[in-house]
Coordinates of C-alpha atoms and ligand atoms in Angstrom, one line a residue:
M1 CA 113.5 73.1 144.2
T2 CA 116.7 71.2 143.1
V3 CA 119.7 71.9 141.7
L4 CA 120.7 69.5 138.9
V5 CA 124.6 68.7 138.3
P6 CA 125.3 66.8 135.3
I7 CA 128.7 65.1 135.6
L8 CA 130.1 63.8 132.0
G9 CA 132.1 60.7 131.6
D10 CA 135.1 62.7 131.8
Q11 CA 134.6 64.7 135.0
L12 CA 134.6 61.8 137.5
S13 CA 136.4 63.7 140.5
L14 CA 134.7 64.7 143.8
R15 CA 136.5 68.2 143.5
L16 CA 134.7 68.6 140.4
A17 CA 133.7 72.4 140.3
S18 CA 130.1 72.0 140.1
L19 CA 130.2 70.0 143.2
Q20 CA 131.3 72.7 145.4
G21 CA 129.3 74.5 147.3
C22 CA 126.1 72.4 146.3
D23 CA 124.1 70.9 149.3
P24 CA 123.5 67.3 149.0
A25 CA 119.9 67.5 150.4
D26 CA 119.0 70.0 147.5
T27 CA 121.0 68.7 144.6
V28 CA 120.4 65.9 142.3
V29 CA 123.6 64.5 140.3
L30 CA 122.6 63.7 136.7
M31 CA 124.9 60.7 134.9
M32 CA 124.0 59.7 131.4
E33 CA 125.2 56.8 129.3
V34 CA 124.2 57.7 125.8
A35 CA 125.0 56.3 122.6
E36 CA 125.9 59.1 120.6
E37 CA 129.3 59.5 122.8
A38 CA 130.1 55.9 121.5
T39 CA 129.0 56.0 118.1
H40 CA 129.7 59.9 117.0
V41 CA 133.1 58.0 116.1
R42 CA 133.2 54.7 116.9
H43 CA 135.2 54.3 119.7
H44 CA 137.4 51.3 120.7
Q45 CA 135.6 48.7 122.6
A46 CA 137.9 49.2 125.8
K47 CA 137.2 52.5 125.7
I48 CA 133.8 52.5 126.1
A49 CA 134.0 49.8 128.6
L50 CA 136.3 51.9 130.9
I51 CA 134.5 55.0 130.5
L52 CA 130.8 53.1 131.7
S53 CA 132.6 51.2 134.4
A54 CA 134.4 54.2 135.9
M55 CA 131.0 56.3 135.2
R56 CA 129.0 53.4 137.4
H57 CA 131.7 53.3 139.9
F58 CA 131.8 56.7 140.5
A59 CA 127.8 57.2 140.7
A60 CA 128.3 54.5 143.6
E61 CA 130.8 56.5 145.5
L62 CA 128.8 59.6 145.2
R63 CA 126.1 58.0 146.6
E64 CA 128.1 56.5 149.8
G65 CA 128.9 60.0 149.9
G66 CA 125.4 61.2 150.6
W67 CA 125.0 62.5 146.8
R68 CA 121.6 61.8 145.2
V69 CA 122.5 60.3 141.7
D70 CA 120.0 59.9 138.6
Y71 CA 121.8 57.7 136.6
V72 CA 120.5 56.9 133.0
S73 CA 121.8 53.6 131.8
L74 CA 122.4 52.8 128.2
T75 CA 119.6 50.1 128.3
D76 CA 117.1 52.5 129.8
P77 CA 114.4 51.8 127.3
D78 CA 113.3 55.8 127.4
N79 CA 117.2 57.1 126.8
S80 CA 117.1 59.6 124.2
G81 CA 120.7 58.5 123.1
S82 CA 122.1 62.0 123.6
F83 CA 123.3 64.3 126.7
T84 CA 121.0 67.0 125.6
G85 CA 117.8 64.4 125.3
E86 CA 118.7 63.5 128.5
V87 CA 119.3 66.6 130.2
I88 CA 115.6 67.6 129.0
R89 CA 114.1 64.4 130.5
A90 CA 115.8 65.0 133.6
A91 CA 114.8 68.4 133.8
Q92 CA 111.3 66.9 133.4
R93 CA 111.5 64.8 136.3
H94 CA 113.1 67.1 138.7
A95 CA 111.9 70.7 137.7
P96 CA 115.4 72.1 138.9
R97 CA 115.7 75.9 139.5
L98 CA 119.4 75.5 138.3
I99 CA 121.7 73.0 135.9
R100 CA 125.2 73.5 137.1
V101 CA 127.9 71.8 134.7
V102 CA 131.8 72.0 134.2
E103 CA 132.7 73.0 131.2
P104 CA 133.4 69.9 128.5
G105 CA 136.5 68.9 127.0
D106 CA 135.1 68.8 123.5
W107 CA 133.9 71.7 121.5
R108 CA 131.2 69.5 120.0
V109 CA 129.7 69.0 123.4
E110 CA 129.8 72.4 124.5
Q111 CA 128.2 73.5 121.2
A112 CA 125.1 71.4 122.5
M113 CA 125.5 72.7 126.2
L114 CA 125.1 76.3 125.1
D115 CA 121.8 75.1 123.7
W116 CA 120.8 73.6 126.7
Q117 CA 119.0 76.6 128.4
T118 CA 116.6 77.3 125.8
F119 CA 115.1 73.6 126.1
V120 CA 114.9 73.2 130.1
G121 CA 113.2 76.4 131.8
C122 CA 115.8 77.2 134.1
P123 CA 119.3 78.9 133.9
V124 CA 122.2 76.6 132.9
E125 CA 125.5 77.7 134.7
I126 CA 128.8 76.4 132.9
L127 CA 131.7 76.5 135.1
P128 CA 135.0 76.5 134.3
D129 CA 137.3 73.2 135.0
S130 CA 139.2 74.0 137.5
R131 CA 141.1 70.6 137.3
F132 CA 143.4 72.2 134.9
L133 CA 146.0 74.8 136.1
C134 CA 145.5 77.2 133.2
S135 CA 141.7 78.4 132.3
R136 CA 141.1 78.7 129.1
D137 CA 141.0 82.5 129.5
E138 CA 144.3 82.3 131.0
F139 CA 145.8 80.6 128.1
A140 CA 143.9 82.8 125.6
G141 CA 146.0 85.8 127.7
W142 CA 149.5 83.8 127.6
A143 CA 149.0 83.4 123.9
A144 CA 147.7 87.0 122.9
G145 CA 149.9 88.5 120.4
R146 CA 152.1 85.4 120.1
K147 CA 152.4 84.4 116.5
E148 CA 153.9 80.9 117.5
L149 CA 153.0 79.0 120.5
R150 CA 155.9 77.3 122.1
M151 CA 155.3 74.8 125.1
E152 CA 158.4 75.5 126.7
F153 CA 157.8 79.3 127.8
F154 CA 154.5 77.9 128.8
Y155 CA 155.6 75.3 130.8
R156 CA 158.0 77.7 132.9
E157 CA 154.9 79.9 133.3
M158 CA 153.3 76.7 134.9
R159 CA 156.3 75.8 137.0
R160 CA 156.6 79.2 138.7
R161 CA 152.8 79.1 139.3
T162 CA 152.9 75.8 141.3
G163 CA 156.4 75.9 142.7
I164 CA 157.0 72.6 141.5
L165 CA 160.8 71.9 141.1
M166 CA 161.4 75.7 142.0
E167 CA 164.3 77.1 144.4
G168 CA 162.6 80.5 144.8
K169 CA 162.5 82.0 141.3
E170 CA 164.9 79.4 139.9
P171 CA 164.4 76.1 138.4
I172 CA 165.9 73.0 140.8
G173 CA 169.1 72.2 139.4
G174 CA 169.7 75.3 137.6
K175 CA 168.0 74.2 134.2
W176 CA 164.3 74.1 133.4
N177 CA 164.5 71.4 131.0
Y178 CA 166.5 68.4 131.4
D179 CA 165.1 66.5 128.0
A180 CA 169.0 66.1 126.7
E181 CA 169.5 63.6 129.8
N182 CA 166.4 61.8 128.2
R183 CA 165.7 59.4 125.4
S184 CA 168.0 56.6 124.8
G185 CA 167.6 54.0 122.2
P186 CA 166.6 50.6 123.7
P187 CA 169.4 48.3 124.5
P188 CA 169.2 44.7 123.9
G189 CA 166.3 42.8 126.1
L190 CA 165.0 46.0 127.8
K191 CA 161.8 45.5 129.4
G192 CA 159.7 47.3 131.7
P193 CA 158.1 45.8 135.0
P194 CA 154.5 44.2 134.9
L195 CA 151.6 46.8 134.9
P196 CA 149.8 46.3 138.2
R197 CA 146.6 44.1 137.4
F198 CA 143.0 45.3 138.3
A199 CA 140.6 42.1 138.1
P200 CA 137.2 43.0 136.6
D201 CA 134.6 43.3 139.9
A202 CA 130.8 42.3 139.0
I203 CA 130.3 46.1 137.7
T204 CA 133.4 45.7 135.0
R205 CA 132.3 42.6 134.2
E206 CA 128.4 43.5 133.6
V207 CA 130.0 46.5 131.4
L208 CA 132.1 44.2 129.5
D209 CA 129.4 42.2 128.6
L210 CA 127.2 45.2 127.5
V211 CA 129.9 46.6 125.3
A212 CA 130.6 42.9 123.9
E213 CA 127.0 43.0 122.9
R214 CA 126.2 46.6 121.6
F215 CA 129.8 47.4 120.2
G216 CA 131.3 44.3 119.5
Q217 CA 132.0 45.4 115.7
H218 CA 134.0 48.6 117.1
F219 CA 137.5 48.3 116.6
G220 CA 139.6 46.7 119.4
S221 CA 139.6 44.0 121.8
L222 CA 138.2 43.5 125.1
D223 CA 140.5 40.5 125.8
R224 CA 143.3 42.2 128.0
F225 CA 141.1 44.9 129.7
N226 CA 143.0 46.0 132.6
W227 CA 142.1 49.8 133.3
P228 CA 141.9 51.3 136.6
V229 CA 138.1 52.4 136.8
T230 CA 138.1 53.7 140.6
A231 CA 140.2 56.4 142.2
A232 CA 141.5 53.9 144.4
E233 CA 142.6 51.8 141.6
A234 CA 144.1 54.7 140.2
E235 CA 145.9 55.8 143.1
A236 CA 147.6 51.9 143.2
A237 CA 148.5 52.4 139.3
A238 CA 150.2 56.1 140.1
E239 CA 151.8 54.5 143.3
A240 CA 153.2 51.4 141.4
F241 CA 154.5 54.0 138.6
L242 CA 156.3 56.1 141.0
R243 CA 157.9 53.5 142.6
Q244 CA 158.8 51.2 140.0
R245 CA 159.2 53.2 136.6
L246 CA 159.6 56.8 137.2
P247 CA 163.1 56.4 138.0
T248 CA 163.9 55.3 134.4
F249 CA 160.9 57.1 132.5
G250 CA 163.3 59.6 131.2
Q251 CA 165.6 57.2 130.1
W252 CA 163.7 55.2 128.0
Q253 CA 161.1 57.8 127.2
D254 CA 161.5 57.6 123.7
A255 CA 162.4 53.5 123.2
M256 CA 160.0 51.3 121.3
V257 CA 160.7 47.4 121.9
V258 CA 158.6 44.8 120.0
G259 CA 156.0 43.4 122.2
Q260 CA 156.9 45.8 125.0
D261 CA 153.5 47.7 125.0
F262 CA 154.5 50.0 128.2
L263 CA 158.2 49.9 129.0
F264 CA 158.6 52.7 131.8
H265 CA 155.7 55.3 130.8
A266 CA 152.8 55.9 133.5
V267 CA 150.1 54.6 131.5
L268 CA 148.0 57.0 133.3
S269 CA 146.4 59.3 130.8
P270 CA 143.0 57.5 131.0
A271 CA 142.6 57.8 134.6
I272 CA 143.9 61.3 134.5
N273 CA 141.4 62.3 131.6
L274 CA 138.6 60.9 133.2
G275 CA 139.3 62.8 136.6
L276 CA 140.4 59.4 138.6
L277 CA 143.8 61.3 139.3
D278 CA 144.9 64.9 139.7
P279 CA 147.7 66.0 137.7
V280 CA 149.0 68.3 140.1
D281 CA 149.1 65.9 142.9
L282 CA 150.8 63.7 140.7
S283 CA 153.5 66.3 139.9
R284 CA 154.2 66.8 143.5
R285 CA 154.4 63.1 144.2
A286 CA 156.7 62.8 141.5
E287 CA 158.7 65.8 142.8
A288 CA 158.7 64.1 146.4
E289 CA 160.2 61.4 144.7
Y290 CA 163.3 63.3 143.9
H291 CA 163.6 64.9 147.1
A292 CA 163.6 61.6 148.4
G293 CA 166.5 60.2 146.5
R294 CA 164.5 58.1 144.8
A295 CA 164.3 59.1 141.2
P296 CA 166.9 61.4 139.3
L297 CA 165.8 65.0 138.4
A298 CA 165.7 64.3 134.7
A299 CA 163.4 61.6 134.8
V300 CA 161.3 63.4 137.3
E301 CA 161.4 66.8 135.4
G302 CA 160.5 65.3 132.3
F303 CA 157.6 63.3 133.5
I304 CA 156.1 66.7 135.4
R305 CA 156.8 68.5 132.1
Q306 CA 154.5 66.7 130.4
L307 CA 151.5 66.7 133.1
I308 CA 152.2 70.5 133.7
G309 CA 153.9 71.8 130.6
W310 CA 152.4 69.5 127.6
R311 CA 149.0 68.4 128.5
E312 CA 148.0 72.0 130.0
Y313 CA 149.5 73.6 126.7
I314 CA 147.7 71.3 124.6
R315 CA 144.0 72.0 126.2
G316 CA 145.1 75.7 126.0
V317 CA 146.0 75.3 122.1
Y318 CA 142.5 73.3 121.3
W319 CA 140.4 76.0 123.1
L320 CA 142.3 78.4 121.4
E321 CA 142.3 77.0 117.8
M322 CA 138.7 75.5 117.9
P323 CA 136.6 75.0 115.5
G324 CA 139.2 75.7 113.0
L325 CA 141.8 73.3 114.0
A326 CA 139.3 70.5 113.4
E327 CA 139.6 71.2 109.6
A328 CA 142.9 72.5 109.4
N329 CA 145.2 71.2 106.3
F330 CA 148.2 73.3 106.1
L331 CA 150.2 70.9 103.7
A332 CA 146.9 69.9 101.9
A333 CA 147.0 66.3 102.7
E334 CA 144.3 64.3 100.8
R335 CA 145.3 60.8 100.6
P336 CA 142.8 58.4 102.5
L337 CA 143.8 56.3 105.7
P338 CA 145.3 53.1 105.0
D339 CA 143.5 50.2 105.8
F340 CA 146.4 48.7 107.8
Y341 CA 145.7 51.4 110.6
W342 CA 142.5 49.0 111.3
T343 CA 143.8 45.6 110.5
G344 CA 147.5 46.1 111.4
E345 CA 148.4 44.0 108.3
T346 CA 151.6 45.9 106.5
S347 CA 154.9 44.3 106.2
M348 CA 156.2 47.5 108.0
A349 CA 157.1 45.9 111.7
C350 CA 157.0 49.3 113.1
L351 CA 153.3 50.2 112.1
A352 CA 152.3 46.7 112.6
D353 CA 153.2 46.3 116.1
C354 CA 152.2 50.0 117.0
V355 CA 148.5 49.0 115.6
R356 CA 148.4 45.6 117.5
T357 CA 149.4 47.2 120.8
T358 CA 146.8 49.8 120.0
R359 CA 144.2 47.1 118.9
D360 CA 145.0 45.0 122.2
N361 CA 145.3 47.9 125.0
A362 CA 143.8 50.7 123.3
Y363 CA 147.1 52.4 124.3
A364 CA 150.4 52.9 122.2
H365 CA 153.2 55.3 124.4
H366 CA 154.0 58.8 122.8
I367 CA 156.9 57.9 120.5
Q368 CA 154.6 55.4 119.0
R369 CA 151.9 57.6 118.1
L370 CA 154.1 60.2 117.1
M371 CA 157.3 59.0 115.1
V372 CA 155.5 55.9 113.9
L373 CA 151.8 56.1 113.2
G374 CA 151.8 59.8 113.1
N375 CA 155.1 60.1 111.1
F376 CA 153.8 57.9 108.4
A377 CA 150.4 59.9 108.3
L378 CA 152.5 63.1 107.8
L379 CA 155.2 61.6 105.2
A380 CA 152.3 60.0 103.4
G381 CA 150.1 62.9 103.3
I382 CA 146.9 61.5 104.8
R383 CA 144.0 63.5 105.4
P384 CA 144.3 65.1 108.9
Q385 CA 140.5 64.9 109.4
E386 CA 140.8 61.1 108.8
V387 CA 144.1 60.5 111.2
A388 CA 142.4 62.3 113.9
D389 CA 139.1 60.5 113.7
W390 CA 141.4 57.4 113.9
F391 CA 143.3 58.6 117.2
L392 CA 140.1 59.7 118.8
V393 CA 138.7 56.2 118.2
V394 CA 141.3 53.7 119.1
Y395 CA 142.7 55.2 122.4
A396 CA 141.4 55.0 125.8
D397 CA 142.8 58.5 126.6
A398 CA 141.4 60.0 123.6
F399 CA 139.3 63.1 124.1
D400 CA 139.1 65.9 121.3
W401 CA 140.6 68.3 123.7
V402 CA 143.8 66.2 124.0
E403 CA 143.7 64.1 120.7
L404 CA 143.2 66.8 118.0
P405 CA 146.0 69.2 119.0
N406 CA 148.3 66.6 119.1
V407 CA 147.4 64.8 116.2
A408 CA 146.5 68.0 114.1
G409 CA 148.8 70.4 115.5
M410 CA 152.0 67.9 116.9
A411 CA 151.9 64.9 114.2
L412 CA 150.4 66.5 111.0
F413 CA 151.7 70.1 111.1
A414 CA 147.9 70.5 109.6
D415 CA 148.1 74.2 111.6
G416 CA 150.8 75.4 109.9
G417 CA 153.2 75.4 112.8
R418 CA 151.4 77.2 115.4
L419 CA 151.9 74.3 117.9
A420 CA 155.5 72.9 116.7
S421 CA 158.1 74.8 115.4
K422 CA 159.0 72.0 112.5
P423 CA 157.1 69.2 111.3
Y424 CA 158.1 65.9 113.4
A425 CA 159.1 64.2 110.0
A426 CA 161.7 61.5 110.2
S427 CA 163.1 58.7 108.1
G428 CA 163.8 54.8 109.0
A429 CA 166.8 56.1 110.8
Y430 CA 165.2 57.4 113.4
I431 CA 163.0 54.3 114.2
D432 CA 166.1 52.1 113.7
R433 CA 168.0 53.8 116.5
M434 CA 165.1 54.3 118.9
S435 CA 163.7 50.8 118.2
D436 CA 164.5 46.9 117.7
Y437 CA 161.6 47.1 115.1
C438 CA 163.8 47.3 112.1
G439 CA 165.6 43.9 112.8
T440 CA 161.9 41.9 112.4
C441 CA 161.3 43.9 109.3
K442 CA 160.8 42.5 106.0
Y443 CA 162.3 46.3 104.7
D444 CA 165.8 47.0 104.9
V445 CA 166.4 50.3 107.1
K446 CA 170.1 51.0 105.5
V447 CA 168.2 50.7 101.6
K448 CA 167.1 53.9 100.6
T449 CA 164.6 53.4 97.3
G450 CA 163.5 50.4 95.6
P451 CA 161.1 47.7 96.8
R452 CA 163.4 46.3 99.4
A453 CA 164.0 49.6 101.0
C454 CA 162.2 51.0 104.3
P455 CA 159.4 53.0 102.8
F456 CA 160.4 55.8 105.4
N457 CA 163.2 56.8 103.8
A458 CA 162.1 57.6 100.1
L459 CA 159.0 58.9 102.0
Y460 CA 160.9 61.3 103.7
W461 CA 162.2 63.0 100.7
H462 CA 158.9 62.7 98.6
F463 CA 157.2 64.7 101.9
L464 CA 160.2 67.5 101.7
A465 CA 160.1 67.9 98.0
R466 CA 156.5 68.1 97.4
N467 CA 155.9 70.4 100.4
E468 CA 159.2 72.5 99.5
G469 CA 157.0 75.8 98.8
K470 CA 155.5 75.7 102.5
L471 CA 158.3 74.5 104.5
A472 CA 161.7 75.2 102.7
R473 CA 162.1 78.9 104.4
N474 CA 161.6 76.9 107.8
P475 CA 165.0 77.7 109.5
R476 CA 164.9 74.4 111.4
L477 CA 164.5 72.5 107.8
A478 CA 167.6 74.2 106.2
N479 CA 169.6 71.4 106.7
P480 CA 167.8 68.9 104.9
Y481 CA 166.6 70.8 102.0
A482 CA 170.4 71.9 101.6
T483 CA 170.8 68.1 101.4
W484 CA 168.2 67.8 99.2
R485 CA 169.2 70.3 96.6
R486 CA 173.0 68.8 96.9
M487 CA 171.8 65.8 95.5
T488 CA 171.9 64.8 91.6
E489 CA 168.8 65.3 89.8
A490 CA 168.9 61.3 89.2
K491 CA 169.1 60.6 92.7
R492 CA 166.1 62.9 93.7
N493 CA 164.1 61.3 90.8
E494 CA 165.0 58.0 92.4
Y495 CA 163.7 58.8 95.6
L496 CA 160.4 60.5 94.2
A497 CA 159.9 57.5 92.1
S498 CA 160.4 55.0 95.0
A499 CA 158.2 57.0 97.3
D500 CA 155.3 57.1 94.5
A501 CA 155.5 53.3 93.6
F502 CA 155.2 52.7 97.4
L503 CA 151.8 55.3 97.6
Q504 CA 149.9 54.0 94.7
Q505 CA 149.6 50.5 96.2
L506 CA 148.4 51.5 99.4
Q507 CA 144.9 50.1 100.3
P508 CA 142.7 52.7 101.6
A509 CA 140.5 51.7 104.7
S510 CA 137.6 49.6 103.3
G511 CA 134.2 48.6 104.6
G512 CA 133.2 49.6 108.1
W513 CA 136.5 50.8 109.2
A514 CA 136.1 53.6 106.5
H515 CA 132.9 54.5 107.8
A516 CA 134.4 54.9 111.3
H517 CA 133.3 58.6 111.8
K518 CA 129.3 58.7 112.1
T519 CA 127.7 61.9 112.1
T520 CA 124.4 60.6 113.3
P521 CA 124.0 58.0 116.1
D522 CA 123.0 54.3 115.3
R523 CA 122.0 51.2 116.8
E524 CA 124.9 49.2 117.5
D525 CA 123.2 45.7 116.5
S526 CA 123.8 46.4 112.9
P527 CA 127.5 44.9 111.5
C528 CA 129.5 48.0 110.5
Ligands
FAD1 P1 153.5 59.0 129.9 O1 154.5 59.0 128.8 O2 154.0 58.4 130.8 O3 153.5 60.9 130.0 C1 153.0 61.2 131.6 C2 151.4 61.9 131.4 O4 151.9 63.2 130.7 C3 150.4 61.3 130.3 O5 149.7 60.2 131.2 C4 149.7 62.1 130.0 O6 148.4 62.9 130.8 C5 150.8 63.5 130.1 N1 150.9 63.8 128.4 C6 152.4 63.7 127.8 N2 152.6 64.0 126.5 C7 151.2 64.6 126.3 C8 150.7 65.2 125.3 N3 151.5 65.4 124.2 N4 149.5 65.6 125.5 C9 148.5 65.9 126.5 N5 149.1 65.0 127.7 C10 150.5 64.6 127.9 N6 147.3 62.0 125.1 C11 146.1 61.6 125.6 O7 145.8 62.1 127.0 N7 145.2 61.7 124.9 C12 145.2 61.6 123.4 O8 144.3 61.6 122.9 C13 146.5 61.7 123.1 N8 146.6 61.4 121.6 C14 148.0 61.8 121.0 C15 147.9 61.8 119.9 C16 149.4 61.9 119.2 C17 149.3 62.0 117.6 C18 150.3 62.4 119.9 C19 151.8 62.1 119.6 C20 150.2 62.1 121.5 C21 149.0 61.9 121.7 N9 148.6 62.0 123.3 C22 147.5 62.0 123.9 C23 149.7 62.4 124.4 C24 150.5 61.1 124.9 O9 151.1 60.3 123.7 C25 149.9 60.5 125.8 O10 149.4 61.0 126.8 C26 150.8 59.2 126.4 O11 151.2 58.3 125.3 C27 149.8 58.6 127.5 O12 150.5 57.5 128.1 P2 151.1 57.4 129.7 O13 150.2 57.9 130.5 O14 151.9 56.3 129.8 O15 152.1 59.0 129.2
DLZ2 C1 133.4 58.6 125.3 C2 132.5 58.5 126.2 C3 131.4 57.3 125.9 C4 132.2 56.5 125.1 N1 130.1 57.5 126.6 C5 130.1 58.3 127.7 C6 128.6 58.2 128.1 O1 127.7 57.3 127.7 N2 128.6 59.1 129.1 C7 129.2 60.3 129.2 O2 128.8 61.1 130.0 N3 130.1 60.3 128.7 C8 130.9 59.4 127.5 N4 132.2 59.5 127.1 C9 132.8 60.6 127.6 C10 132.4 62.2 126.8 O3 132.4 61.7 125.2 C11 133.1 63.3 127.1 O4 132.7 63.3 128.4 C12 132.5 64.2 126.0 O5 132.8 64.1 125.0 C13 133.2 65.7 126.8 O6 134.5 65.7 126.6
SF4_3 FE1 159.9 50.6 110.3 FE2 161.3 50.8 108.0 FE3 162.3 49.8 110.6 FE4 160.5 48.2 108.8 S1 162.6 48.9 108.3 S2 160.5 48.6 110.9 S3 159.4 50.1 107.8 S4 161.6 51.9 110.0

C-alpha cells in the first residue's frame, strides 16, 4: 500500500518535509488544482496563473525525478473543487496506508486538513514546514510571557541560530541593524535595472489561456505576466538581483518613483513563498556578496533582515494570533473600502500609481503597500477585514500567513500593538520626502486643509484625534499628541472638518469588487 503525499500550490520544493524519507516506488504525490483556492477570495488573474503554472512545472520536475504524480487539473470534469474533496477522491483511487502532508500556510486550510482523517480511512500525518527557520512551537516559546512582540530581538536570535553575518557571538561590523544608513529619498531620474524576462513556455501559455477564460473577471491583468515559474527561473531571478540590485537595495529601499515599479527590490517574494527559492540559501548568498566586496554591509544586512527577520517573525505572529487576528479591529475602523482600490481612479497620484502597479504586476513594493495603500486605509479608518481581503487578492506573493499580520498588525494596528510599537501613520510630508508622486498630483502636499490640500494631511490629525482614547498613552506618539494639543481649537476644527469633507465623498467599492470575498466557491463563467 502506498503513501499519499498531497503537495499544495505554495509547497513547491523538492526539500519539502513530506517527501523526505519517502520511497518514490511506494509513494503517490497528489497535486490539486481546485476552484475554491482561486475563488474563496477572487485572486488577481496573474497570481492564479503563476500558481497553476508553477504547480504544473513542479509536477513535471517530480516526474523527471522518478516520483509518481497524480495531478488533478482544474478542467478535470470530476474535480470536486476543494482540497478536501480531492483528497477523499485520491484516497479512493489509491487506498493509501498513510497520508503525509506538510502543514499549510493558511489557518483556513489547516482547519480543513485536521478533518481529513475522519473522511479517508487512514492516518493523516501533518508535518511541520521545515522551509521556515523557526517552527510554530519555537516561536510560541519565544513569545511566551512577552506583552509586546518585537521583531528586532527575534531577528537577533535568527542571526545567532544561522551564524549569518556573525563573527562568533557578535554581529559583523559591530551592529545588528543598519537601517539608519538605508532609506534615502529618490533623486530625480532614479531608475532600477530591468528585471530578467521569462518568456512563457507552452505550459504557461496554456495556463494563461485557462485563467483568462475562467477567471477573466477577476482583478488585474495578464498582459505583463513575467513571473519565474520554475526553480531554475527563480534562481536566474535571484542571481540577477544579487548582482544588479542588492548593492543599492538598502539605499533606495523606501523610495517610490512614478512608473518605476521595482526599483532595487528583489521581486522574489512570490518565488520564495511558493517554495521555488530557499530564503536561508538566499540570505547566505547575499552574505557572500558582502564578503566578496560586491555589496555593502548596510544593504546586505537590510536584505537579510527582511528574510530571516521579518518574514519568519510575521509567520510566527500569524500562527500565534490566529484565528483572532482575522477579526481584530482595535481601532474600531468600520469605513468600507473605497472603490479606487480596485479602479485606481483617484486624483491622489500616490494611490493611483500604487493601484496601477498592483493591477499590472500583481506587485507593489513594501513602502507602497505600507506607507501609501496601508497608511491611507489606516488614516481613513477602513475596516481591517476588507483591507486584508484586498491585499490577499491583489498580490502574487499574498498568502494568509504573511498577508494578514502585515496588514492587520503592521499597516492597520488592528492588533492593538502586539506587532508594531506604534501605528505607521504618516501625513503627506512623508510620501513627498520618499517619492516623486506629489509633483504630479492634483493636490498640494504643502497645503494642510481645504479642497486643494493633500488629503493625507488632515486625515493624519483626524486619525490621531478620533483614536486619542486608545493611542494617546503610547510614548512613541507623545510628540504628535503634544503638537495636536498645542494647536488652537479653531485650527484643530479646521483639520477635522477638512478630513470629514474628504471622507464623506469617498465612494465605497461597488458592483463585483465589493464582493471580492466569497465564502462559497463559484463557477467563474458568471460575471462578477
Ligand atoms: P524586498 O523588499 O526585496 O524584500 C526581500 C524579501 O524579504 C521579500 O521577498 C520577502 O520575502 C521578505 N520580506 C520583506 N518584508 C517582509 C515582511 N514584512 N513580511 C514578510 N516577508 C517580508 N509579503 C509577502 O510575501 N506577501 C504578502 O502578502 C505581503 N503583504 C504585505 C502587506 C502589507 C500591508 C505590507 C506592509 C507588507 C506586505 N508584505 C507581504 C511584505 C513585503 O511588502 C513584501 O514581502 C515585499 O514587498 C515583496 O517584494 P520583494 O520581493 O521585492 O521584497
Ligand atoms: C492560491 C492558490 C490558488 C489560486 N490555486 C491553488 C490550487 O489550485 N491548488 C493548490 O494546491 N493551491 C492553490 N493556491 C494556493 C493555496 O491557496 C495555498 O496552498 C493554501 O492557501 C495554503 O497556504
Ligand atoms: Fe499623495 Fe498627497 Fe502627494 Fe498627492 S499630494 S501624491 S495625495 S501625498
